[in-house]
PDB file of C-alpha atoms in Angstrom:
ATOM      1  CA  ALA J  11     -12.942  10.325 -26.950  1.00  0.00           C
ATOM      2  CA  GLY J  12     -15.926   8.006 -26.978  1.00  0.00           C
ATOM      3  CA  PRO J  13     -16.191   4.434 -25.653  1.00  0.00           C
ATOM      4  CA  GLY J  14     -14.036   1.938 -27.480  1.00  0.00           C
ATOM      5  CA  SER J  15     -11.924   4.629 -29.108  1.00  0.00           C
ATOM      6  CA  PHE J  16      -8.165   4.808 -28.846  1.00  0.00           C
ATOM      7  CA  PHE J  17      -5.615   7.581 -28.806  1.00  0.00           C
ATOM      8  CA  LEU J  18      -2.710   7.431 -31.242  1.00  0.00           C
ATOM      9  CA  CYS J  19       0.533   8.765 -29.749  1.00  0.00           C
ATOM     10  CA  ASP J  20       1.899  10.720 -32.693  1.00  0.00           C
ATOM     11  CA  ILE J  21       2.682  14.167 -31.271  1.00  0.00           C
ATOM     12  CA  PHE J  22       6.321  14.697 -32.156  1.00  0.00           C
ATOM     13  CA  ASP J  23       7.184  17.496 -29.725  1.00  0.00           C
ATOM     14  CA  ALA J  24       5.252  16.378 -26.627  1.00  0.00           C
ATOM     15  CA  ILE J  25       6.811  17.826 -23.456  1.00  0.00           C
ATOM     16  CA  PRO J  26       7.757  15.222 -20.792  1.00  0.00           C
ATOM     17  CA  LYS J  27       5.124  15.124 -18.025  1.00  0.00           C
ATOM     18  CA  ASN J  28       4.932  13.020 -14.864  1.00  0.00           C
ATOM     19  CA  ASP J  29       2.009  12.388 -12.508  1.00  0.00           C
ATOM     20  CA  LEU J  30       2.229  13.886  -9.009  1.00  0.00           C
ATOM     21  CA  ALA J  31       1.248  10.739  -7.106  1.00  0.00           C
ATOM     22  CA  SER J  32       4.144   8.612  -8.347  1.00  0.00           C
ATOM     23  CA  MET J  33       6.556  11.530  -7.948  1.00  0.00           C
ATOM     24  CA  GLU J  34       5.520  11.849  -4.308  1.00  0.00           C
ATOM     25  CA  HIS J  35       5.227   8.172  -3.378  1.00  0.00           C
ATOM     26  CA  PRO J  36       7.649   5.252  -4.012  1.00  0.00           C
ATOM     27  CA  ILE J  37       5.691   3.137  -6.492  1.00  0.00           C
ATOM     28  CA  PHE J  38       8.572   2.060  -8.726  1.00  0.00           C
ATOM     29  CA  SER J  39      11.525  -0.111  -7.749  1.00  0.00           C
ATOM     30  CA  LEU J  40      15.071   1.231  -7.873  1.00  0.00           C
ATOM     31  CA  ALA J  41      16.486  -2.307  -8.164  1.00  0.00           C
ATOM     32  CA  THR J  42      18.404  -3.423 -11.239  1.00  0.00           C
ATOM     33  CA  LYS J  43      17.420  -7.080 -10.772  1.00  0.00           C
ATOM     34  CA  ALA J  44      13.973  -8.641 -10.292  1.00  0.00           C
ATOM     35  CA  ASP J  45      12.526  -7.116  -7.121  1.00  0.00           C
ATOM     36  CA  MET J  46       9.952  -9.500  -5.647  1.00  0.00           C
ATOM     37  CA  ARG J  47       9.208  -7.506  -2.492  1.00  0.00           C
ATOM     38  CA  VAL J  48       5.693  -6.448  -1.503  1.00  0.00           C
ATOM     39  CA  LEU J  49       6.115  -2.742  -0.764  1.00  0.00           C
ATOM     40  CA  HIS J  50       4.269  -0.945   2.020  1.00  0.00           C
ATOM     41  CA  TYR J  51       4.321   2.815   2.392  1.00  0.00           C
ATOM     42  CA  GLN J  52       2.504   5.117   4.801  1.00  0.00           C
ATOM     43  CA  GLY J  53       2.771   8.883   4.427  1.00  0.00           C
ATOM     44  CA  GLY J  54       0.276  10.903   6.456  1.00  0.00           C
ATOM     45  CA  ASN J  55      -3.182   9.623   5.528  1.00  0.00           C
ATOM     46  CA  ASN J  56      -1.867   7.965   2.365  1.00  0.00           C
ATOM     47  CA  ALA J  57      -1.500   4.188   2.529  1.00  0.00           C
ATOM     48  CA  LEU J  58       0.089   2.269  -0.322  1.00  0.00           C
ATOM     49  CA  GLU J  59       0.812  -1.397  -0.972  1.00  0.00           C
ATOM     50  CA  ILE J  60       2.446  -2.618  -4.177  1.00  0.00           C
ATOM     51  CA  ARG J  61       2.399  -6.301  -5.099  1.00  0.00           C
ATOM     52  CA  PRO J  62       4.866  -7.380  -7.795  1.00  0.00           C
ATOM     53  CA  SER J  63       4.175  -9.256 -11.017  1.00  0.00           C
ATOM     54  CA  TYR J  64       5.805 -12.627 -11.640  1.00  0.00           C
ATOM     55  CA  GLN J  65       8.690 -10.621 -13.167  1.00  0.00           C
ATOM     56  CA  GLY J  66       8.975  -8.394 -10.111  1.00  0.00           C
ATOM     57  CA  LEU J  67       8.050  -4.822  -9.329  1.00  0.00           C
ATOM     58  CA  PRO J  68       8.012  -2.263 -12.156  1.00  0.00           C
ATOM     59  CA  THR J  69      11.260  -0.318 -12.283  1.00  0.00           C
ATOM     60  CA  ILE J  70      11.740   3.416 -12.516  1.00  0.00           C
ATOM     61  CA  PHE J  71      12.818   2.801 -16.134  1.00  0.00           C
ATOM     62  CA  ASP J  72       9.529   0.978 -16.839  1.00  0.00           C
ATOM     63  CA  LYS J  73       7.873   4.194 -15.740  1.00  0.00           C
ATOM     64  CA  ASP J  74       9.171   5.880 -18.920  1.00  0.00           C
ATOM     65  CA  ILE J  75       6.265   4.289 -20.785  1.00  0.00           C
ATOM     66  CA  LEU J  76       3.760   5.999 -18.493  1.00  0.00           C
ATOM     67  CA  ILE J  77       5.616   9.314 -18.768  1.00  0.00           C
ATOM     68  CA  PHE J  78       5.442   8.962 -22.561  1.00  0.00           C
ATOM     69  CA  ALA J  79       1.690   8.242 -22.421  1.00  0.00           C
ATOM     70  CA  ILE J  80       0.977  11.107 -20.006  1.00  0.00           C
ATOM     71  CA  SER J  81       3.042  13.514 -22.109  1.00  0.00           C
ATOM     72  CA  GLN J  82       1.198  12.576 -25.298  1.00  0.00           C
ATOM     73  CA  ILE J  83      -2.239  12.874 -23.677  1.00  0.00           C
ATOM     74  CA  MET J  84      -1.444  16.240 -22.082  1.00  0.00           C
ATOM     75  CA  ALA J  85      -0.149  17.551 -25.425  1.00  0.00           C
ATOM     76  CA  ALA J  86      -3.387  16.431 -27.095  1.00  0.00           C
ATOM     77  CA  ARG J  87      -5.475  18.062 -24.342  1.00  0.00           C
ATOM     78  CA  ASN J  88      -3.590  21.339 -24.754  1.00  0.00           C
ATOM     79  CA  GLU J  89      -4.234  21.237 -28.512  1.00  0.00           C
ATOM     80  CA  GLY J  90      -7.927  20.454 -28.027  1.00  0.00           C
ATOM     81  CA  ARG J  91      -7.568  17.032 -29.659  1.00  0.00           C
ATOM     82  CA  PRO J  92      -9.576  13.969 -28.591  1.00  0.00           C
ATOM     83  CA  TYR J  93      -7.808  11.465 -26.350  1.00  0.00           C
ATOM     84  CA  SER J  94      -8.552   8.403 -24.240  1.00  0.00           C
ATOM     85  CA  ARG J  95      -6.814   6.115 -21.756  1.00  0.00           C
ATOM     86  CA  GLU J  96      -6.461   3.435 -24.425  1.00  0.00           C
ATOM     87  CA  ILE J  97      -3.426   4.372 -26.461  1.00  0.00           C
ATOM     88  CA  MET J  98      -1.490   3.088 -29.470  1.00  0.00           C
ATOM     89  CA  PHE J  99       2.100   3.979 -30.271  1.00  0.00           C
ATOM     90  CA  GLN J 100       5.109   3.170 -32.381  1.00  0.00           C
ATOM     91  CA  ALA J 101       7.961   1.710 -30.343  1.00  0.00           C
ATOM     92  CA  ARG J 102      10.535   3.841 -32.170  1.00  0.00           C
ATOM     93  CA  ASP J 103       8.703   7.028 -31.124  1.00  0.00           C
ATOM     94  CA  PHE J 104       8.832   5.911 -27.501  1.00  0.00           C
ATOM     95  CA  MET J 105      12.515   4.951 -27.756  1.00  0.00           C
ATOM     96  CA  GLU J 106      13.463   8.335 -29.180  1.00  0.00           C
ATOM     97  CA  PHE J 107      11.334  10.183 -26.615  1.00  0.00           C
ATOM     98  CA  SER J 108      13.007   8.353 -23.703  1.00  0.00           C
ATOM     99  CA  ASN J 109      16.563   8.539 -25.129  1.00  0.00           C
ATOM    100  CA  ARG J 110      16.884   4.778 -25.763  1.00  0.00           C
ATOM    101  CA  HIS J 111      18.532   2.595 -28.362  1.00  0.00           C
ATOM    102  CA  THR J 112      16.383   1.004 -31.071  1.00  0.00           C
ATOM    103  CA  GLY J 113      17.972  -2.436 -31.396  1.00  0.00           C
ATOM    104  CA  GLY J 114      16.078  -5.716 -31.320  1.00  0.00           C
ATOM    105  CA  HIS J 115      16.891  -6.343 -27.653  1.00  0.00           C
ATOM    106  CA  ASP J 116      15.426  -2.962 -26.720  1.00  0.00           C
ATOM    107  CA  TYR J 117      12.044  -4.039 -28.079  1.00  0.00           C
ATOM    108  CA  ASP J 118      12.217  -7.169 -25.901  1.00  0.00           C
ATOM    109  CA  LEU J 119      12.929  -4.954 -22.901  1.00  0.00           C
ATOM    110  CA  LEU J 120       9.915  -2.813 -23.796  1.00  0.00           C
ATOM    111  CA  ARG J 121       7.690  -5.894 -23.818  1.00  0.00           C
ATOM    112  CA  ASP J 122       9.050  -6.927 -20.397  1.00  0.00           C
ATOM    113  CA  SER J 123       8.299  -3.432 -19.078  1.00  0.00           C
ATOM    114  CA  LEU J 124       4.694  -3.693 -20.244  1.00  0.00           C
ATOM    115  CA  ASP J 125       4.506  -7.107 -18.554  1.00  0.00           C
ATOM    116  CA  ARG J 126       5.659  -5.710 -15.200  1.00  0.00           C
ATOM    117  CA  LEU J 127       3.367  -2.683 -15.427  1.00  0.00           C
ATOM    118  CA  ASP J 128       0.391  -4.888 -16.256  1.00  0.00           C
ATOM    119  CA  GLY J 129       1.124  -7.554 -13.630  1.00  0.00           C
ATOM    120  CA  THR J 130       1.809  -5.257 -10.673  1.00  0.00           C
ATOM    121  CA  ARG J 131      -1.132  -4.567  -8.380  1.00  0.00           C
ATOM    122  CA  LEU J 132      -1.631  -1.549  -6.122  1.00  0.00           C
ATOM    123  CA  ARG J 133      -3.755  -1.061  -3.006  1.00  0.00           C
ATOM    124  CA  THR J 134      -3.998   2.590  -2.015  1.00  0.00           C
ATOM    125  CA  THR J 135      -5.992   5.470  -0.550  1.00  0.00           C
ATOM    126  CA  ILE J 136      -3.944   8.117  -2.417  1.00  0.00           C
ATOM    127  CA  LYS J 137      -6.197  10.734  -3.980  1.00  0.00           C
ATOM    128  CA  THR J 138      -6.305  11.450  -7.689  1.00  0.00           C
ATOM    129  CA  GLY J 139      -8.741  13.910  -9.203  1.00  0.00           C
ATOM    130  CA  GLY J 140      -9.838  15.171  -5.780  1.00  0.00           C
ATOM    131  CA  GLU J 141     -11.353  11.846  -4.720  1.00  0.00           C
ATOM    132  CA  GLU J 142     -10.167   9.623  -1.898  1.00  0.00           C
ATOM    133  CA  THR J 143     -11.199   5.983  -2.122  1.00  0.00           C
ATOM    134  CA  TRP J 144      -9.551   2.701  -1.262  1.00  0.00           C
ATOM    135  CA  GLU J 145      -8.696   1.157  -4.599  1.00  0.00           C
ATOM    136  CA  ALA J 146      -7.091  -2.016  -5.911  1.00  0.00           C
ATOM    137  CA  PHE J 147      -5.802  -1.827  -9.475  1.00  0.00           C
ATOM    138  CA  GLY J 148      -2.883  -2.197 -11.862  1.00  0.00           C
ATOM    139  CA  LEU J 149      -0.812   0.645 -13.237  1.00  0.00           C
ATOM    140  CA  ILE J 150      -2.167  -0.276 -16.662  1.00  0.00           C
ATOM    141  CA  ASP J 151      -5.268  -2.290 -17.532  1.00  0.00           C
ATOM    142  CA  GLY J 152      -3.632  -4.440 -20.176  1.00  0.00           C
ATOM    143  CA  ALA J 153      -1.252  -4.138 -23.113  1.00  0.00           C
ATOM    144  CA  LYS J 154      -0.963  -5.557 -26.620  1.00  0.00           C
ATOM    145  CA  ILE J 155       1.583  -6.081 -29.351  1.00  0.00           C
ATOM    146  CA  LYS J 156       0.299  -6.774 -32.872  1.00  0.00           C
ATOM    147  CA  ARG J 157       2.435  -8.600 -35.441  1.00  0.00           C
ATOM    148  CA  THR J 158       1.895  -9.396 -39.088  1.00  0.00           C
ATOM    149  CA  ARG J 159       1.465 -13.086 -39.896  1.00  0.00           C
ATOM    150  CA  LYS J 160       3.798 -12.983 -42.883  1.00  0.00           C
ATOM    151  CA  ASP J 161       7.071 -11.724 -41.415  1.00  0.00           C
ATOM    152  CA  GLY J 162       6.283 -11.331 -37.709  1.00  0.00           C
ATOM    153  CA  ARG J 163       6.952  -7.594 -37.850  1.00  0.00           C
ATOM    154  CA  VAL J 164       5.384  -5.613 -35.002  1.00  0.00           C
ATOM    155  CA  THR J 165       2.831  -3.194 -36.426  1.00  0.00           C
ATOM    156  CA  GLU J 166       1.252  -1.816 -33.275  1.00  0.00           C
ATOM    157  CA  TRP J 167       1.968  -1.397 -29.565  1.00  0.00           C
ATOM    158  CA  GLY J 168      -0.816  -0.485 -27.206  1.00  0.00           C
ATOM    159  CA  LEU J 169      -1.836  -0.179 -23.582  1.00  0.00           C
ATOM    160  CA  ARG J 170      -4.739   0.971 -21.465  1.00  0.00           C
ATOM    161  CA  LEU J 171      -3.918   3.313 -18.600  1.00  0.00           C
ATOM    162  CA  SER J 172      -5.506   2.604 -15.226  1.00  0.00           C
ATOM    163  CA  GLU J 173      -8.492   4.757 -14.324  1.00  0.00           C
ATOM    164  CA  TRP J 174      -6.552   5.920 -11.231  1.00  0.00           C
ATOM    165  CA  LEU J 175      -3.755   7.346 -13.384  1.00  0.00           C
ATOM    166  CA  PHE J 176      -6.128   8.696 -16.027  1.00  0.00           C
ATOM    167  CA  LYS J 177      -8.051  10.636 -13.342  1.00  0.00           C
ATOM    168  CA  ALA J 178      -4.785  12.291 -12.330  1.00  0.00           C
ATOM    169  CA  ILE J 179      -4.214  13.383 -15.942  1.00  0.00           C
ATOM    170  CA  GLU J 180      -7.781  14.677 -16.252  1.00  0.00           C
ATOM    171  CA  ALA J 181      -7.295  16.734 -13.079  1.00  0.00           C
ATOM    172  CA  ASN J 182      -3.993  18.194 -14.373  1.00  0.00           C
ATOM    173  CA  GLU J 183      -2.115  16.527 -11.501  1.00  0.00           C
ATOM    174  CA  VAL J 184       1.091  16.414 -13.520  1.00  0.00           C
ATOM    175  CA  LEU J 185       4.411  18.258 -13.636  1.00  0.00           C
ATOM    176  CA  THR J 186       6.796  18.963 -16.496  1.00  0.00           C
ATOM    177  CA  LEU J 187      10.129  17.120 -16.423  1.00  0.00           C
ATOM    178  CA  HIS J 188      13.406  18.373 -17.814  1.00  0.00           C
ATOM    179  CA  PRO J 189      14.230  16.454 -21.039  1.00  0.00           C
ATOM    180  CA  ASP J 190      17.582  15.465 -19.524  1.00  0.00           C
ATOM    181  CA  TYR J 191      15.687  13.303 -17.000  1.00  0.00           C
ATOM    182  CA  PHE J 192      16.016  10.469 -19.531  1.00  0.00           C
ATOM    183  CA  ARG J 193      19.798  10.876 -19.528  1.00  0.00           C
ATOM    184  CA  LEU J 194      19.981   9.938 -15.844  1.00  0.00           C
ATOM    185  CA  ARG J 195      21.192   6.325 -15.847  1.00  0.00           C
ATOM    186  CA  LYS J 196      21.155   5.519 -12.127  1.00  0.00           C
ATOM    187  CA  PRO J 197      17.732   4.723 -10.616  1.00  0.00           C
ATOM    188  CA  ILE J 198      18.449   6.690  -7.433  1.00  0.00           C
ATOM    189  CA  GLU J 199      19.340   9.774  -9.495  1.00  0.00           C
ATOM    190  CA  ARG J 200      15.978   9.640 -11.245  1.00  0.00           C
ATOM    191  CA  ARG J 201      14.097   9.170  -7.993  1.00  0.00           C
ATOM    192  CA  ILE J 202      15.841  12.036  -6.198  1.00  0.00           C
ATOM    193  CA  TYR J 203      15.196  14.304  -9.198  1.00  0.00           C
ATOM    194  CA  GLU J 204      11.478  13.383  -9.097  1.00  0.00           C
ATOM    195  CA  ILE J 205      11.186  14.153  -5.405  1.00  0.00           C
ATOM    196  CA  ALA J 206      13.090  17.423  -5.718  1.00  0.00           C
ATOM    197  CA  ARG J 207      11.027  18.457  -8.761  1.00  0.00           C
ATOM    198  CA  LYS J 208       7.787  17.713  -6.913  1.00  0.00           C
ATOM    199  CA  HIS J 209       8.693  19.570  -3.709  1.00  0.00           C
ATOM    200  CA  CYS J 210      10.950  22.401  -4.850  1.00  0.00           C
ATOM    201  CA  GLY J 211       8.844  23.813  -7.655  1.00  0.00           C
ATOM    202  CA  ALA J 212      10.070  27.363  -8.187  1.00  0.00           C
ATOM    203  CA  LYS J 213      11.722  27.545  -4.741  1.00  0.00           C
ATOM    204  CA  GLU J 214      15.482  27.880  -4.538  1.00  0.00           C
ATOM    205  CA  PHE J 215      15.861  25.155  -1.924  1.00  0.00           C
ATOM    206  CA  TRP J 216      13.943  22.520   0.018  1.00  0.00           C
ATOM    207  CA  GLN J 217      14.969  20.530   3.079  1.00  0.00           C
ATOM    208  CA  ILE J 218      14.259  16.930   4.024  1.00  0.00           C
ATOM    209  CA  GLY J 219      15.807  14.538   6.540  1.00  0.00           C
ATOM    210  CA  LEU J 220      17.830  11.600   5.232  1.00  0.00           C
ATOM    211  CA  LYS J 221      15.552   9.030   6.877  1.00  0.00           C
ATOM    212  CA  LYS J 222      12.441  10.533   5.288  1.00  0.00           C
ATOM    213  CA  LEU J 223      14.212  10.887   1.949  1.00  0.00           C
ATOM    214  CA  GLN J 224      15.167   7.191   2.021  1.00  0.00           C
ATOM    215  CA  LYS J 225      11.530   6.320   2.773  1.00  0.00           C
ATOM    216  CA  LYS J 226      10.282   8.464  -0.103  1.00  0.00           C
ATOM    217  CA  CYS J 227      12.864   6.961  -2.458  1.00  0.00           C
ATOM    218  CA  GLY J 228      11.725   3.431  -1.611  1.00  0.00           C
ATOM    219  CA  SER J 229      15.388   2.479  -1.720  1.00  0.00           C
ATOM    220  CA  SER J 230      16.700  -0.845  -0.479  1.00  0.00           C
ATOM    221  CA  ASP J 231      19.895  -2.855  -0.546  1.00  0.00           C
ATOM    222  CA  ALA J 232      18.764  -4.115  -3.974  1.00  0.00           C
ATOM    223  CA  SER J 233      18.969  -0.636  -5.528  1.00  0.00           C
TER     224      SER J 233
END
């Protein structure tokens, strides 16, 4: 898609996709309350620092929005449709995709998720798209919610993916998730599934030490 264009998320049967970098590295908090920690992670040559927003670190449930966006973009790519990192979507479509309720409070939670994603800042040398550079960025480069003046009804949700994440999509650095991923209600269950999905692939088993697994999970007493 050309400059200034946007991508409308309207592909009904998009298959859930997740980016490899966030499956491998602990970017999202497993806490159920506001997590104000600054996270530091070192894995091989990959350094990562995550600085929280004023609402705390983004949670693994906030990540559902990025999974939704990645899934829609990959579906469009596979169909040969134009796409961009600036996307628009209907909240109900996202809620149904991620197995959520569609009550008024759920829309407030969605806005809070966008807030945390937008306010969190990353410092990393993790490669995406075959390039290794030290970068400082947010997970998304802004979000918007449009309402009508008459009744205050939300007519449009939107966000702009970070260039770092968009490069990963462009390079096909994504994996398919099982649809039941969204039925996992405990943060640690989601994180362990991600790690296992990333490392097992088609293999029957994969081994990892508990200490390393805890490091990869990014777990803490708050989770």
